[in-house]
PDB file of C-alpha atoms and ligand atoms in Angstrom:
ATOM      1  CA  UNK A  52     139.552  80.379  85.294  1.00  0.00           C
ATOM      2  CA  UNK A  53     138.666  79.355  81.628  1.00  0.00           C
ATOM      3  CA  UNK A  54     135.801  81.426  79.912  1.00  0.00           C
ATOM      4  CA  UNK A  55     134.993  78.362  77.568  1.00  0.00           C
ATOM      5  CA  UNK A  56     132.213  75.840  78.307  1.00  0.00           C
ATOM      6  CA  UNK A  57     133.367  72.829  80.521  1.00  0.00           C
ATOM      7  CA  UNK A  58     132.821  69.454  80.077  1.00  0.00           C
ATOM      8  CA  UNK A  59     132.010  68.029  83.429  1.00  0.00           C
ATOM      9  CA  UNK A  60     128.478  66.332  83.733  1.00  0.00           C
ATOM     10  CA  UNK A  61     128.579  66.541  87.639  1.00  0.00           C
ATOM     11  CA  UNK A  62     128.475  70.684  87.505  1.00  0.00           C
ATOM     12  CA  UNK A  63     124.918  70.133  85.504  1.00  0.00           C
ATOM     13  CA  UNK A  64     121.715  70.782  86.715  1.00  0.00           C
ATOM     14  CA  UNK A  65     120.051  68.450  88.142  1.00  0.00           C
ATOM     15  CA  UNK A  66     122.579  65.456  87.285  1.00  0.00           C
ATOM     16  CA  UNK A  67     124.674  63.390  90.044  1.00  0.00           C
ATOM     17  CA  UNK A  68     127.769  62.046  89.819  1.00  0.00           C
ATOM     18  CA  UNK A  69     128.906  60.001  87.347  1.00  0.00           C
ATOM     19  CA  UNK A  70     129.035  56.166  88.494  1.00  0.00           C
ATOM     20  CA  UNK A  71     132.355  55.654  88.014  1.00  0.00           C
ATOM     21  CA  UNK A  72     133.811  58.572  89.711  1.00  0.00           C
ATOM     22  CA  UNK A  73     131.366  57.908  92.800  1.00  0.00           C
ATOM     23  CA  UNK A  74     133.308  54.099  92.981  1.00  0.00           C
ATOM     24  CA  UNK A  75     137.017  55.386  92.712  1.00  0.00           C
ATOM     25  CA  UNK A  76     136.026  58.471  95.331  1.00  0.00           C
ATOM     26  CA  UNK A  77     134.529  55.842  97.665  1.00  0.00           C
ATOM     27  CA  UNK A  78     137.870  53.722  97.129  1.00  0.00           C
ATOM     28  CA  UNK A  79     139.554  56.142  97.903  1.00  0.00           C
ATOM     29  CA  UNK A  80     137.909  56.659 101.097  1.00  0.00           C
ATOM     30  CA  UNK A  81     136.698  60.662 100.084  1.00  0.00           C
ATOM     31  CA  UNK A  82     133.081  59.483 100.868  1.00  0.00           C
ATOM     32  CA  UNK A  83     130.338  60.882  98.330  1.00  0.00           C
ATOM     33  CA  UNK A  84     128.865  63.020  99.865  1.00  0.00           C
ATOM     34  CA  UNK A  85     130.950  66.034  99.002  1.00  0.00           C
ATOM     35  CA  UNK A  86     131.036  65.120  95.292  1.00  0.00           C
ATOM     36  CA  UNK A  87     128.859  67.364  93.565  1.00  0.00           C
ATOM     37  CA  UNK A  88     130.136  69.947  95.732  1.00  0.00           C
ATOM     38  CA  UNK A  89     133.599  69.898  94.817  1.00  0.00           C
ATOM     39  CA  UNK A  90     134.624  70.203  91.270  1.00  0.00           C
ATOM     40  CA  UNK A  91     137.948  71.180  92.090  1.00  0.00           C
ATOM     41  CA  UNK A  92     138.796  67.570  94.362  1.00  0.00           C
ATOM     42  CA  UNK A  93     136.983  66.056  91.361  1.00  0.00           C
ATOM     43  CA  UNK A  94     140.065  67.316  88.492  1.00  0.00           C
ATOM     44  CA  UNK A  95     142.698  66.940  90.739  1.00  0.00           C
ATOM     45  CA  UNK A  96     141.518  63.155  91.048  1.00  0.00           C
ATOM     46  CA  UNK A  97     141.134  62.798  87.589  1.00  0.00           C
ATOM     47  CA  UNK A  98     144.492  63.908  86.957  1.00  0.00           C
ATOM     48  CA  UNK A  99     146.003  61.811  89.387  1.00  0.00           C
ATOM     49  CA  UNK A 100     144.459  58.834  87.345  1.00  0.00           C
ATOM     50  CA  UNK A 101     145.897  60.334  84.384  1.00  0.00           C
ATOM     51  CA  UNK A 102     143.450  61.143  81.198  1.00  0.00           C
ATOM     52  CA  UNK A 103     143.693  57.913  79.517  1.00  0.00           C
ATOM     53  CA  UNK A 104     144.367  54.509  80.200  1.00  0.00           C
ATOM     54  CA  UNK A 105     147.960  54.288  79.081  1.00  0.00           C
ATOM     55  CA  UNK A 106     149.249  57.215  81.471  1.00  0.00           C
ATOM     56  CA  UNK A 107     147.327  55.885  84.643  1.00  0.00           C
ATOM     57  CA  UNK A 108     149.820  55.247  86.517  1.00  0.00           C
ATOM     58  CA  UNK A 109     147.921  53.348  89.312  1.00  0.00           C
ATOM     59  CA  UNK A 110     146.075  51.451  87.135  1.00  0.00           C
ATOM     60  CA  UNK A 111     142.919  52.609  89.450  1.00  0.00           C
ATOM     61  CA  UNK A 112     141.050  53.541  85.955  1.00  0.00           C
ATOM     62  CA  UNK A 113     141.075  49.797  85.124  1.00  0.00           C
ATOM     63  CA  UNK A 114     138.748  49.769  88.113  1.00  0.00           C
ATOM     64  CA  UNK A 115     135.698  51.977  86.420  1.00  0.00           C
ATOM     65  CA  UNK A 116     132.945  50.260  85.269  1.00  0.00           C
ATOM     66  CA  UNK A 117     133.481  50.680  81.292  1.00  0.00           C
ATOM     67  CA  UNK A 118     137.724  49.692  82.271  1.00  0.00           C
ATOM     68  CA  UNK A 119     139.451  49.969  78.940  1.00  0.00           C
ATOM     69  CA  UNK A 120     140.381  53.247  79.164  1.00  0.00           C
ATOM     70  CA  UNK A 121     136.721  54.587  78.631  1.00  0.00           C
ATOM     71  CA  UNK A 122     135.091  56.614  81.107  1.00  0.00           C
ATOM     72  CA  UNK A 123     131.638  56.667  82.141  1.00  0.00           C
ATOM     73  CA  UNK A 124     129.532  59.501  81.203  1.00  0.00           C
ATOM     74  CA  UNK A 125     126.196  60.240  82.166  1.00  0.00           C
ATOM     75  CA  UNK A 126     124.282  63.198  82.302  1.00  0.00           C
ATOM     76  CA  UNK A 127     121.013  61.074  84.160  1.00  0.00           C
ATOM     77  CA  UNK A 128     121.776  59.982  87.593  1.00  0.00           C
ATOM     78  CA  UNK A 129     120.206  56.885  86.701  1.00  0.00           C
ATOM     79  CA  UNK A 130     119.115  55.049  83.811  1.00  0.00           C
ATOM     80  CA  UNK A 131     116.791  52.328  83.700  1.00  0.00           C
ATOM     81  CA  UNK A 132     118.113  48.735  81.880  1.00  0.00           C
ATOM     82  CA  UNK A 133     116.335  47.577  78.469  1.00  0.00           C
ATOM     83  CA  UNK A 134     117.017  43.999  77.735  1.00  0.00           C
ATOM     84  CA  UNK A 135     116.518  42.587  74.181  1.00  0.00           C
ATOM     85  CA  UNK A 136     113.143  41.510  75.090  1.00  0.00           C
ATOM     86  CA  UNK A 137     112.638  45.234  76.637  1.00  0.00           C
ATOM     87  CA  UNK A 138     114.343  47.602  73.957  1.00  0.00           C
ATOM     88  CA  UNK A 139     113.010  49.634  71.026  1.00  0.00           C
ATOM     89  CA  UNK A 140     114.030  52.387  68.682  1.00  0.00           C
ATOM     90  CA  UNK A 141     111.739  54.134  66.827  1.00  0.00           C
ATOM     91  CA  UNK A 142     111.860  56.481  63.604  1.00  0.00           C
ATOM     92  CA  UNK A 143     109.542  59.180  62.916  1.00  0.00           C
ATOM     93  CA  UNK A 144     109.122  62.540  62.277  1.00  0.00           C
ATOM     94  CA  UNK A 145     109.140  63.643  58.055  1.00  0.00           C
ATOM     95  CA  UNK A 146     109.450  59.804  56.857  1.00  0.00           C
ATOM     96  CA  UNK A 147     106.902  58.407  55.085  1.00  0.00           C
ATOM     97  CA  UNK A 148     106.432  54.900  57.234  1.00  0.00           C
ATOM     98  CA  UNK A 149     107.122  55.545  60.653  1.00  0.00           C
ATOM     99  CA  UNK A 150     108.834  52.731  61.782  1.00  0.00           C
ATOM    100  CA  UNK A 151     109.606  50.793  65.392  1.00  0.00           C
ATOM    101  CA  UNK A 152     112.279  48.254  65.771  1.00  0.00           C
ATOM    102  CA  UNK A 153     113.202  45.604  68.190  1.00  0.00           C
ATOM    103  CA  UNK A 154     116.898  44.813  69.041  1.00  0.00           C
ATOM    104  CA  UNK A 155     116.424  41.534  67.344  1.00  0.00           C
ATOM    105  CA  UNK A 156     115.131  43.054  64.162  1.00  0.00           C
ATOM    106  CA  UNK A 157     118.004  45.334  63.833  1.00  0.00           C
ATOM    107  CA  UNK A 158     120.245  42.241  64.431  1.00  0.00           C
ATOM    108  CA  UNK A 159     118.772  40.956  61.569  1.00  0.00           C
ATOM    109  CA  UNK A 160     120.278  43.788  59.436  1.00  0.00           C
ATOM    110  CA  UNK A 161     123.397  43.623  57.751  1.00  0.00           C
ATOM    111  CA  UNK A 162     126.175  44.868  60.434  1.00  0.00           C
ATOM    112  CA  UNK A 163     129.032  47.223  59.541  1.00  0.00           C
ATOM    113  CA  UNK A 164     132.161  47.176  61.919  1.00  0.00           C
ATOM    114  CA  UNK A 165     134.339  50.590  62.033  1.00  0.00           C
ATOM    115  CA  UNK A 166     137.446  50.422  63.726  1.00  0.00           C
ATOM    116  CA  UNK A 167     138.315  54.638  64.658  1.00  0.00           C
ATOM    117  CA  UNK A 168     139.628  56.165  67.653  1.00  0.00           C
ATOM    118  CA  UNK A 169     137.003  57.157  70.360  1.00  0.00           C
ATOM    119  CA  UNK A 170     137.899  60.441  71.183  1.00  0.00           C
ATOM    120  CA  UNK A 171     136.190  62.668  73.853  1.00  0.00           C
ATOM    121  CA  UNK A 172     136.842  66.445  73.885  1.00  0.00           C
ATOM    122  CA  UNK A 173     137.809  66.609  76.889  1.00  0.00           C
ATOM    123  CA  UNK A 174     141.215  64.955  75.534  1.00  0.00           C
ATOM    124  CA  UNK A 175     140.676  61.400  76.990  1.00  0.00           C
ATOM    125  CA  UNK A 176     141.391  59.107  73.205  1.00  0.00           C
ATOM    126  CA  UNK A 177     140.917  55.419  73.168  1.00  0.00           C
ATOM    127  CA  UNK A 178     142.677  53.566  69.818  1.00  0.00           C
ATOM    128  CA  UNK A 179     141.286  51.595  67.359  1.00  0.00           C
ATOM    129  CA  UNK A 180     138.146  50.782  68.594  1.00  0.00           C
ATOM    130  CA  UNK A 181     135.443  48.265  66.927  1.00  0.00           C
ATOM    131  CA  UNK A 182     131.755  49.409  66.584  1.00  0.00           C
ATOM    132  CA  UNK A 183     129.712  46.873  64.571  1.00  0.00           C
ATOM    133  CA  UNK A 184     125.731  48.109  63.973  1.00  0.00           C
ATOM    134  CA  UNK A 185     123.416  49.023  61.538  1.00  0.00           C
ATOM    135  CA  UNK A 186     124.418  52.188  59.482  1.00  0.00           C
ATOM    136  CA  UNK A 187     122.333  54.936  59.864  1.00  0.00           C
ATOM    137  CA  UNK A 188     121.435  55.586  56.268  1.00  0.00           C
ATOM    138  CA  UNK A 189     119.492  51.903  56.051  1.00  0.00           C
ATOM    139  CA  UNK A 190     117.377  52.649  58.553  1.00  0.00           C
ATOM    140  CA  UNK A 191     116.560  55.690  56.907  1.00  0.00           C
ATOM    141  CA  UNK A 192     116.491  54.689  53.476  1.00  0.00           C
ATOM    142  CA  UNK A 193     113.877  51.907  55.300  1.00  0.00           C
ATOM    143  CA  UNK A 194     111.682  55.000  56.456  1.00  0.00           C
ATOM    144  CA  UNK A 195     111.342  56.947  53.484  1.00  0.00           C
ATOM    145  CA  UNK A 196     113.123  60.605  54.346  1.00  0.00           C
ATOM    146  CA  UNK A 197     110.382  63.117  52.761  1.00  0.00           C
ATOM    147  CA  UNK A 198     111.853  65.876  51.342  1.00  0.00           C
ATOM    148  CA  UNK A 199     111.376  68.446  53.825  1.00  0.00           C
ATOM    149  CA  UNK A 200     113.417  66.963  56.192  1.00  0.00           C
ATOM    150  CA  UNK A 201     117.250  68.639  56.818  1.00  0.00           C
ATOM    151  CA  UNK A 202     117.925  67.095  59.869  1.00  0.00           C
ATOM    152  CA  UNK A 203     117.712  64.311  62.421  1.00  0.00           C
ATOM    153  CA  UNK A 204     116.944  64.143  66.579  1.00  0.00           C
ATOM    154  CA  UNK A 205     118.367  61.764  68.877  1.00  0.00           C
ATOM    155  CA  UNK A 206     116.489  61.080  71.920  1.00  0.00           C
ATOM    156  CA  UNK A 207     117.824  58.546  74.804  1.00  0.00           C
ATOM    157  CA  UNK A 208     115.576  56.332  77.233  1.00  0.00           C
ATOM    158  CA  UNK A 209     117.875  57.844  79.838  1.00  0.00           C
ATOM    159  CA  UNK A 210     115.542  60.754  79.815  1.00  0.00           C
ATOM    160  CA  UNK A 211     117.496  63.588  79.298  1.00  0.00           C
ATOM    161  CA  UNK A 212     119.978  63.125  76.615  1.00  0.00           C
ATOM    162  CA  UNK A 213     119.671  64.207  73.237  1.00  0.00           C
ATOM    163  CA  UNK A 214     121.567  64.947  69.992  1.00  0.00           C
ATOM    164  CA  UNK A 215     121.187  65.958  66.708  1.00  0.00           C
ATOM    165  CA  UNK A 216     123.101  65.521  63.254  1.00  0.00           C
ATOM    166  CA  UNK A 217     121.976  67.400  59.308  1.00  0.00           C
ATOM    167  CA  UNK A 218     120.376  64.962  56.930  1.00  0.00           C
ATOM    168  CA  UNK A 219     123.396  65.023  55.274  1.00  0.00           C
ATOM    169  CA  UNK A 220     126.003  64.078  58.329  1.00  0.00           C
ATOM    170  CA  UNK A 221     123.349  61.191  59.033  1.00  0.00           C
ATOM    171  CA  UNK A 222     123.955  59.736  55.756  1.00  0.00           C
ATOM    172  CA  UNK A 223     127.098  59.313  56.018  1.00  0.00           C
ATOM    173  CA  UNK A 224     128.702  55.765  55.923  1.00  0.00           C
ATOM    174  CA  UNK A 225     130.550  56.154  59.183  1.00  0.00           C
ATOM    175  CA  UNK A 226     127.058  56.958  61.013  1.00  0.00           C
ATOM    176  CA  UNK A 227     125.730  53.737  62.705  1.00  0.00           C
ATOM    177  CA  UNK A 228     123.149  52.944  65.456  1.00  0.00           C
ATOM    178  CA  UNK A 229     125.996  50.522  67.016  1.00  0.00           C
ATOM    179  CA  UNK A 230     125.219  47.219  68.833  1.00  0.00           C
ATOM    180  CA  UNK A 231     127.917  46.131  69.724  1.00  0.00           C
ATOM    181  CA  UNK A 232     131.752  47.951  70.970  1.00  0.00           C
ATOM    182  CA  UNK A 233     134.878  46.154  71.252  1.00  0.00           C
ATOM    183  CA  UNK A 234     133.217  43.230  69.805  1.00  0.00           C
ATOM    184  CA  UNK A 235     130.940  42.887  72.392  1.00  0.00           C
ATOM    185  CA  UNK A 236     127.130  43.421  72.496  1.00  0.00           C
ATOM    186  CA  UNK A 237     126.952  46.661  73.981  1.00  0.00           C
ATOM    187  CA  UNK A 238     126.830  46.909  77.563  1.00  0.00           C
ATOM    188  CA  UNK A 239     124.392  48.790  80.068  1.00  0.00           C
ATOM    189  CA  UNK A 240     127.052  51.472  80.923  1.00  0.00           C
ATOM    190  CA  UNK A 241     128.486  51.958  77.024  1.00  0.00           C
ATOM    191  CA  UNK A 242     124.809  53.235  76.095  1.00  0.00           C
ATOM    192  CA  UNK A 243     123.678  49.559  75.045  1.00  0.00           C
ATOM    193  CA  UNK A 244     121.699  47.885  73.547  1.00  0.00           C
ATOM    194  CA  UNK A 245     121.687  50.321  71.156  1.00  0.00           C
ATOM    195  CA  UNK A 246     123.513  53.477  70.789  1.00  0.00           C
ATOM    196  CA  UNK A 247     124.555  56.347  68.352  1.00  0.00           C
ATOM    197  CA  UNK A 248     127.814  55.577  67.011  1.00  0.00           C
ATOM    198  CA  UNK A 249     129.073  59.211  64.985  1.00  0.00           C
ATOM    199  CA  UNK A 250     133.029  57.666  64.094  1.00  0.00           C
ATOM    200  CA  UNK A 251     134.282  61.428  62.637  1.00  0.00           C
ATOM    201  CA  UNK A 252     132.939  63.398  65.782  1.00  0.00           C
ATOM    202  CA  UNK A 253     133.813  64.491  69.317  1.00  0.00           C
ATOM    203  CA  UNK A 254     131.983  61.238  71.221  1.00  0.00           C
ATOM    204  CA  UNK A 255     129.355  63.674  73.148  1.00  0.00           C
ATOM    205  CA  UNK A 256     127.650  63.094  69.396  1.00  0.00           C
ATOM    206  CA  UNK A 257     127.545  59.486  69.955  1.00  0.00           C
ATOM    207  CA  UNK A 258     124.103  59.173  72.345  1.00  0.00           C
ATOM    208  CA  UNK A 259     123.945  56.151  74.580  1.00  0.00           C
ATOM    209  CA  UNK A 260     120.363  54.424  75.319  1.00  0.00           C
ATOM    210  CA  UNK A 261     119.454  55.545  71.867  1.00  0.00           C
ATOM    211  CA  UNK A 262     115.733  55.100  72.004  1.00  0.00           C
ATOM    212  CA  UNK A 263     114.048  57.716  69.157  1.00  0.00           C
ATOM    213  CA  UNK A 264     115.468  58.856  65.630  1.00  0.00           C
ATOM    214  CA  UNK A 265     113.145  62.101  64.578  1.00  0.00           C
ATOM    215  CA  UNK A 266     113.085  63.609  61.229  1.00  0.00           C
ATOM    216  CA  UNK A 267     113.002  66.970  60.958  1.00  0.00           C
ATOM    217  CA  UNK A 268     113.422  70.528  59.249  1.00  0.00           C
ATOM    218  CA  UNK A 269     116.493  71.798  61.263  1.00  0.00           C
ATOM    219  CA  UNK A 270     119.310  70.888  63.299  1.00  0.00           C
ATOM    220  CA  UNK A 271     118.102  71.109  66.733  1.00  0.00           C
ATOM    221  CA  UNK A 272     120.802  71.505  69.341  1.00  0.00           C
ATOM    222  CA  UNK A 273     121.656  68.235  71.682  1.00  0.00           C
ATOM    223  CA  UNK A 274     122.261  68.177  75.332  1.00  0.00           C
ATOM    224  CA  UNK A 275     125.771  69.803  75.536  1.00  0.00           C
ATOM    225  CA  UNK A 276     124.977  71.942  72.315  1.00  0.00           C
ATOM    226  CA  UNK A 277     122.606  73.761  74.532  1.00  0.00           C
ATOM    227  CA  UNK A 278     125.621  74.549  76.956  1.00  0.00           C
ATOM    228  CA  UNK A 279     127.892  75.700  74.404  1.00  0.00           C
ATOM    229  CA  UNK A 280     129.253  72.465  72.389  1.00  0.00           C
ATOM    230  CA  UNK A 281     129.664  72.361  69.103  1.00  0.00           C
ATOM    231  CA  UNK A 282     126.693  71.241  66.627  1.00  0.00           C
ATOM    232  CA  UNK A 283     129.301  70.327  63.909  1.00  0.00           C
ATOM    233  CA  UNK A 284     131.647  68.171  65.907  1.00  0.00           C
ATOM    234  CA  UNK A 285     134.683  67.153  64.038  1.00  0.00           C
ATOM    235  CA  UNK A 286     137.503  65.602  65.434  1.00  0.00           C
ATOM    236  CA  UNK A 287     140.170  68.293  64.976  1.00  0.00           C
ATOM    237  CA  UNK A 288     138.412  70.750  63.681  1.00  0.00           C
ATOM    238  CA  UNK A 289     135.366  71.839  66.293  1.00  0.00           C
ATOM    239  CA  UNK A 290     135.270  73.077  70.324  1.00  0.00           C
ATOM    240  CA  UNK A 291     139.068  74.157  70.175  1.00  0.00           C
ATOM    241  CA  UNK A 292     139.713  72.388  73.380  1.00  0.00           C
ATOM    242  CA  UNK A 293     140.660  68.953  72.404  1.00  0.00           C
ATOM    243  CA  UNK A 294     144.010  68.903  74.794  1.00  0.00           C
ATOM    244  CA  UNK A 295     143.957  67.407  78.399  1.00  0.00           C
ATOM    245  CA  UNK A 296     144.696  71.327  79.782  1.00  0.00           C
ATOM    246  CA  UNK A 297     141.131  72.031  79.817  1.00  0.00           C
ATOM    247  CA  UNK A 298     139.597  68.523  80.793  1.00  0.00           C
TER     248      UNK A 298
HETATM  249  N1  MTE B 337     122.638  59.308  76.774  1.00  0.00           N
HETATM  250  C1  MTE B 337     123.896  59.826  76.908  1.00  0.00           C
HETATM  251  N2  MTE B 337     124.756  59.665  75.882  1.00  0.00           N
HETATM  252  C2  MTE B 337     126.019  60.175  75.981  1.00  0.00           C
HETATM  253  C3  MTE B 337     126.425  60.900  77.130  1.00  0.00           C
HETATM  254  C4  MTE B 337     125.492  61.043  78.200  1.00  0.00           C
HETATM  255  O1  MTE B 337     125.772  61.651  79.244  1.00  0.00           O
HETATM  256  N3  MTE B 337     124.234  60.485  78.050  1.00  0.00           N
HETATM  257  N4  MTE B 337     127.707  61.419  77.198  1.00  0.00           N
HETATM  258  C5  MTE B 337     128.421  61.587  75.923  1.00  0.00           C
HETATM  259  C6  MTE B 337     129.839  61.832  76.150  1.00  0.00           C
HETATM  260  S1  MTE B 337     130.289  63.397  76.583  1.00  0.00           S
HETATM  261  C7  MTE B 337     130.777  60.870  75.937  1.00  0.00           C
HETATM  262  S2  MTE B 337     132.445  61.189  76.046  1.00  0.00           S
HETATM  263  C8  MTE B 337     130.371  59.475  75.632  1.00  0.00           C
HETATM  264  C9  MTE B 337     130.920  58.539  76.698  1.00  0.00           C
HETATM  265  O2  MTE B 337     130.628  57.216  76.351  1.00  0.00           O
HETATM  266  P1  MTE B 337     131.033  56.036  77.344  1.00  0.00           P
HETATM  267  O3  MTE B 337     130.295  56.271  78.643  1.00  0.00           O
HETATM  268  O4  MTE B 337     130.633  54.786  76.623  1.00  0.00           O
HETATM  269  O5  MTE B 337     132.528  56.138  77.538  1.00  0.00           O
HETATM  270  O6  MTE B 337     128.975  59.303  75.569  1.00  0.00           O
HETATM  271  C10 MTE B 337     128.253  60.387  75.010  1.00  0.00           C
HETATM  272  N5  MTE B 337     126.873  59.985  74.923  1.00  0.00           N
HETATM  273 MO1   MO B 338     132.624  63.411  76.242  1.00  0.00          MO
END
């Protein structure tokens, strides 16, 4: 048994099963039922898909909902759908004019595209991905930071979800609120429309259904921060796990 904090949203409390797993178990005629209850059934299926796309050897991964070598992560056991008409992100907290945008107005802002490799630390790497969104800084710059402020909150319309970054990591030019992946508008099951997008960090930084950007005085920890993850995620250099042996 490993001593270090595991990265498996179906152990958590009151989570389900991710989607996607649920779909290949079912396939695979294992039922459901015994999902959450079985951790163990749940590796041993995951490495018989293989931990990215390029070693499945069945191609069964192709079969997930995200496909692409992406897997579906969700600590909610469901999420609710916003549409463009539907969806809105708001920033508050230490900024000087509180703001609320609709997907369409953050269209309307001038779009950076990244192309970096996803990476999740539980080893599973996808290559030289495009994100296209707005970059984080504008949005701030657009809210007026007040000095006090040292850090930023990320809250998710999933409910449950959250994440945080320092003033100074949200600044950075690689830091978008991403509408689009794989140049696509972001789908339901990527986080869309609107999600975190944090290119130089472990993914769990990158919060889908990104509904709330909070200015505040100190780095609050996110979801899996609170259960032992890293604040300061960089690829490489954080969570000392980032090998498939302890996916
Ligand atoms: N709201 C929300 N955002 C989240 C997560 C989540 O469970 N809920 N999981 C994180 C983790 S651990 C990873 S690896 C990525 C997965 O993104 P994907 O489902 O688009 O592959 O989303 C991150 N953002
Ligand atoms: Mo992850």
């Amino acid at each position: 048994m490993t001593t270090s904090p595991q990265h498996r949203p179906e152990e958590d409390d009151g989570g389900g099963a991710p989607v996607g797993r649920r779909l290949v178990l079912g396939m695979l005629g294992l039922g459901v039922a015994g999902v959450a209850a079985a951790p163990q059934l749940q590796r041993g299926l995951e490495s018989f898909l293989g931990a990215a796309s390029d070693k499945d050897p069945t191609g069964l991964t192709d079969l997930l909902p995200n496909g692409g070598g992406f897997r579906y992560y969700s600590v909610a056991a469901s999420v609710p759908h916003k549409s463009a008409s539907t969806y809105r992100l708001k920033i508050d907290g230490l900024v000087d004019r509180p703001t609320t945008y609709t997907l369409a107005e953050l269209r309307a802002q001038p779009q950076t595209r990244l192309v970096r490799d996803v990476q999740c630390v539980t080893g599973w790497r996808v290559p030289s991905t495009p994100f296209e969104g707005v970059r984080l800084s504008r949005l701030l710059d657009a809210a007026g930071v007040r000095p006090g402020a040292r850090a930023v909150r990320f809250t998710c319309f999933d409910g449950a979800y959250s994440e945080s970054l320092t003033l100074r990591q949200a600044r950075r030019a690689d830091v978008m609120v991403a509408l689009r992946m794989q140049d696509k508008d972001l789908g339901h099951s990527h986080g869309g429309p609107a999600r975190l997008y944090v290119a130089p960090m472990y993914f769990y930084k990158s919060a889908k259904w990104l509904s709330g950007i909070t200015l505040t005085d100190e780095v609050e920890p996110g979801y899996w921060e609170k259960r032992g993850y890293d604040v300061d995620a960089w690829v490489g250099d954080s969570n000392g796990r980032d090998d498939e042996s302890t996916a």
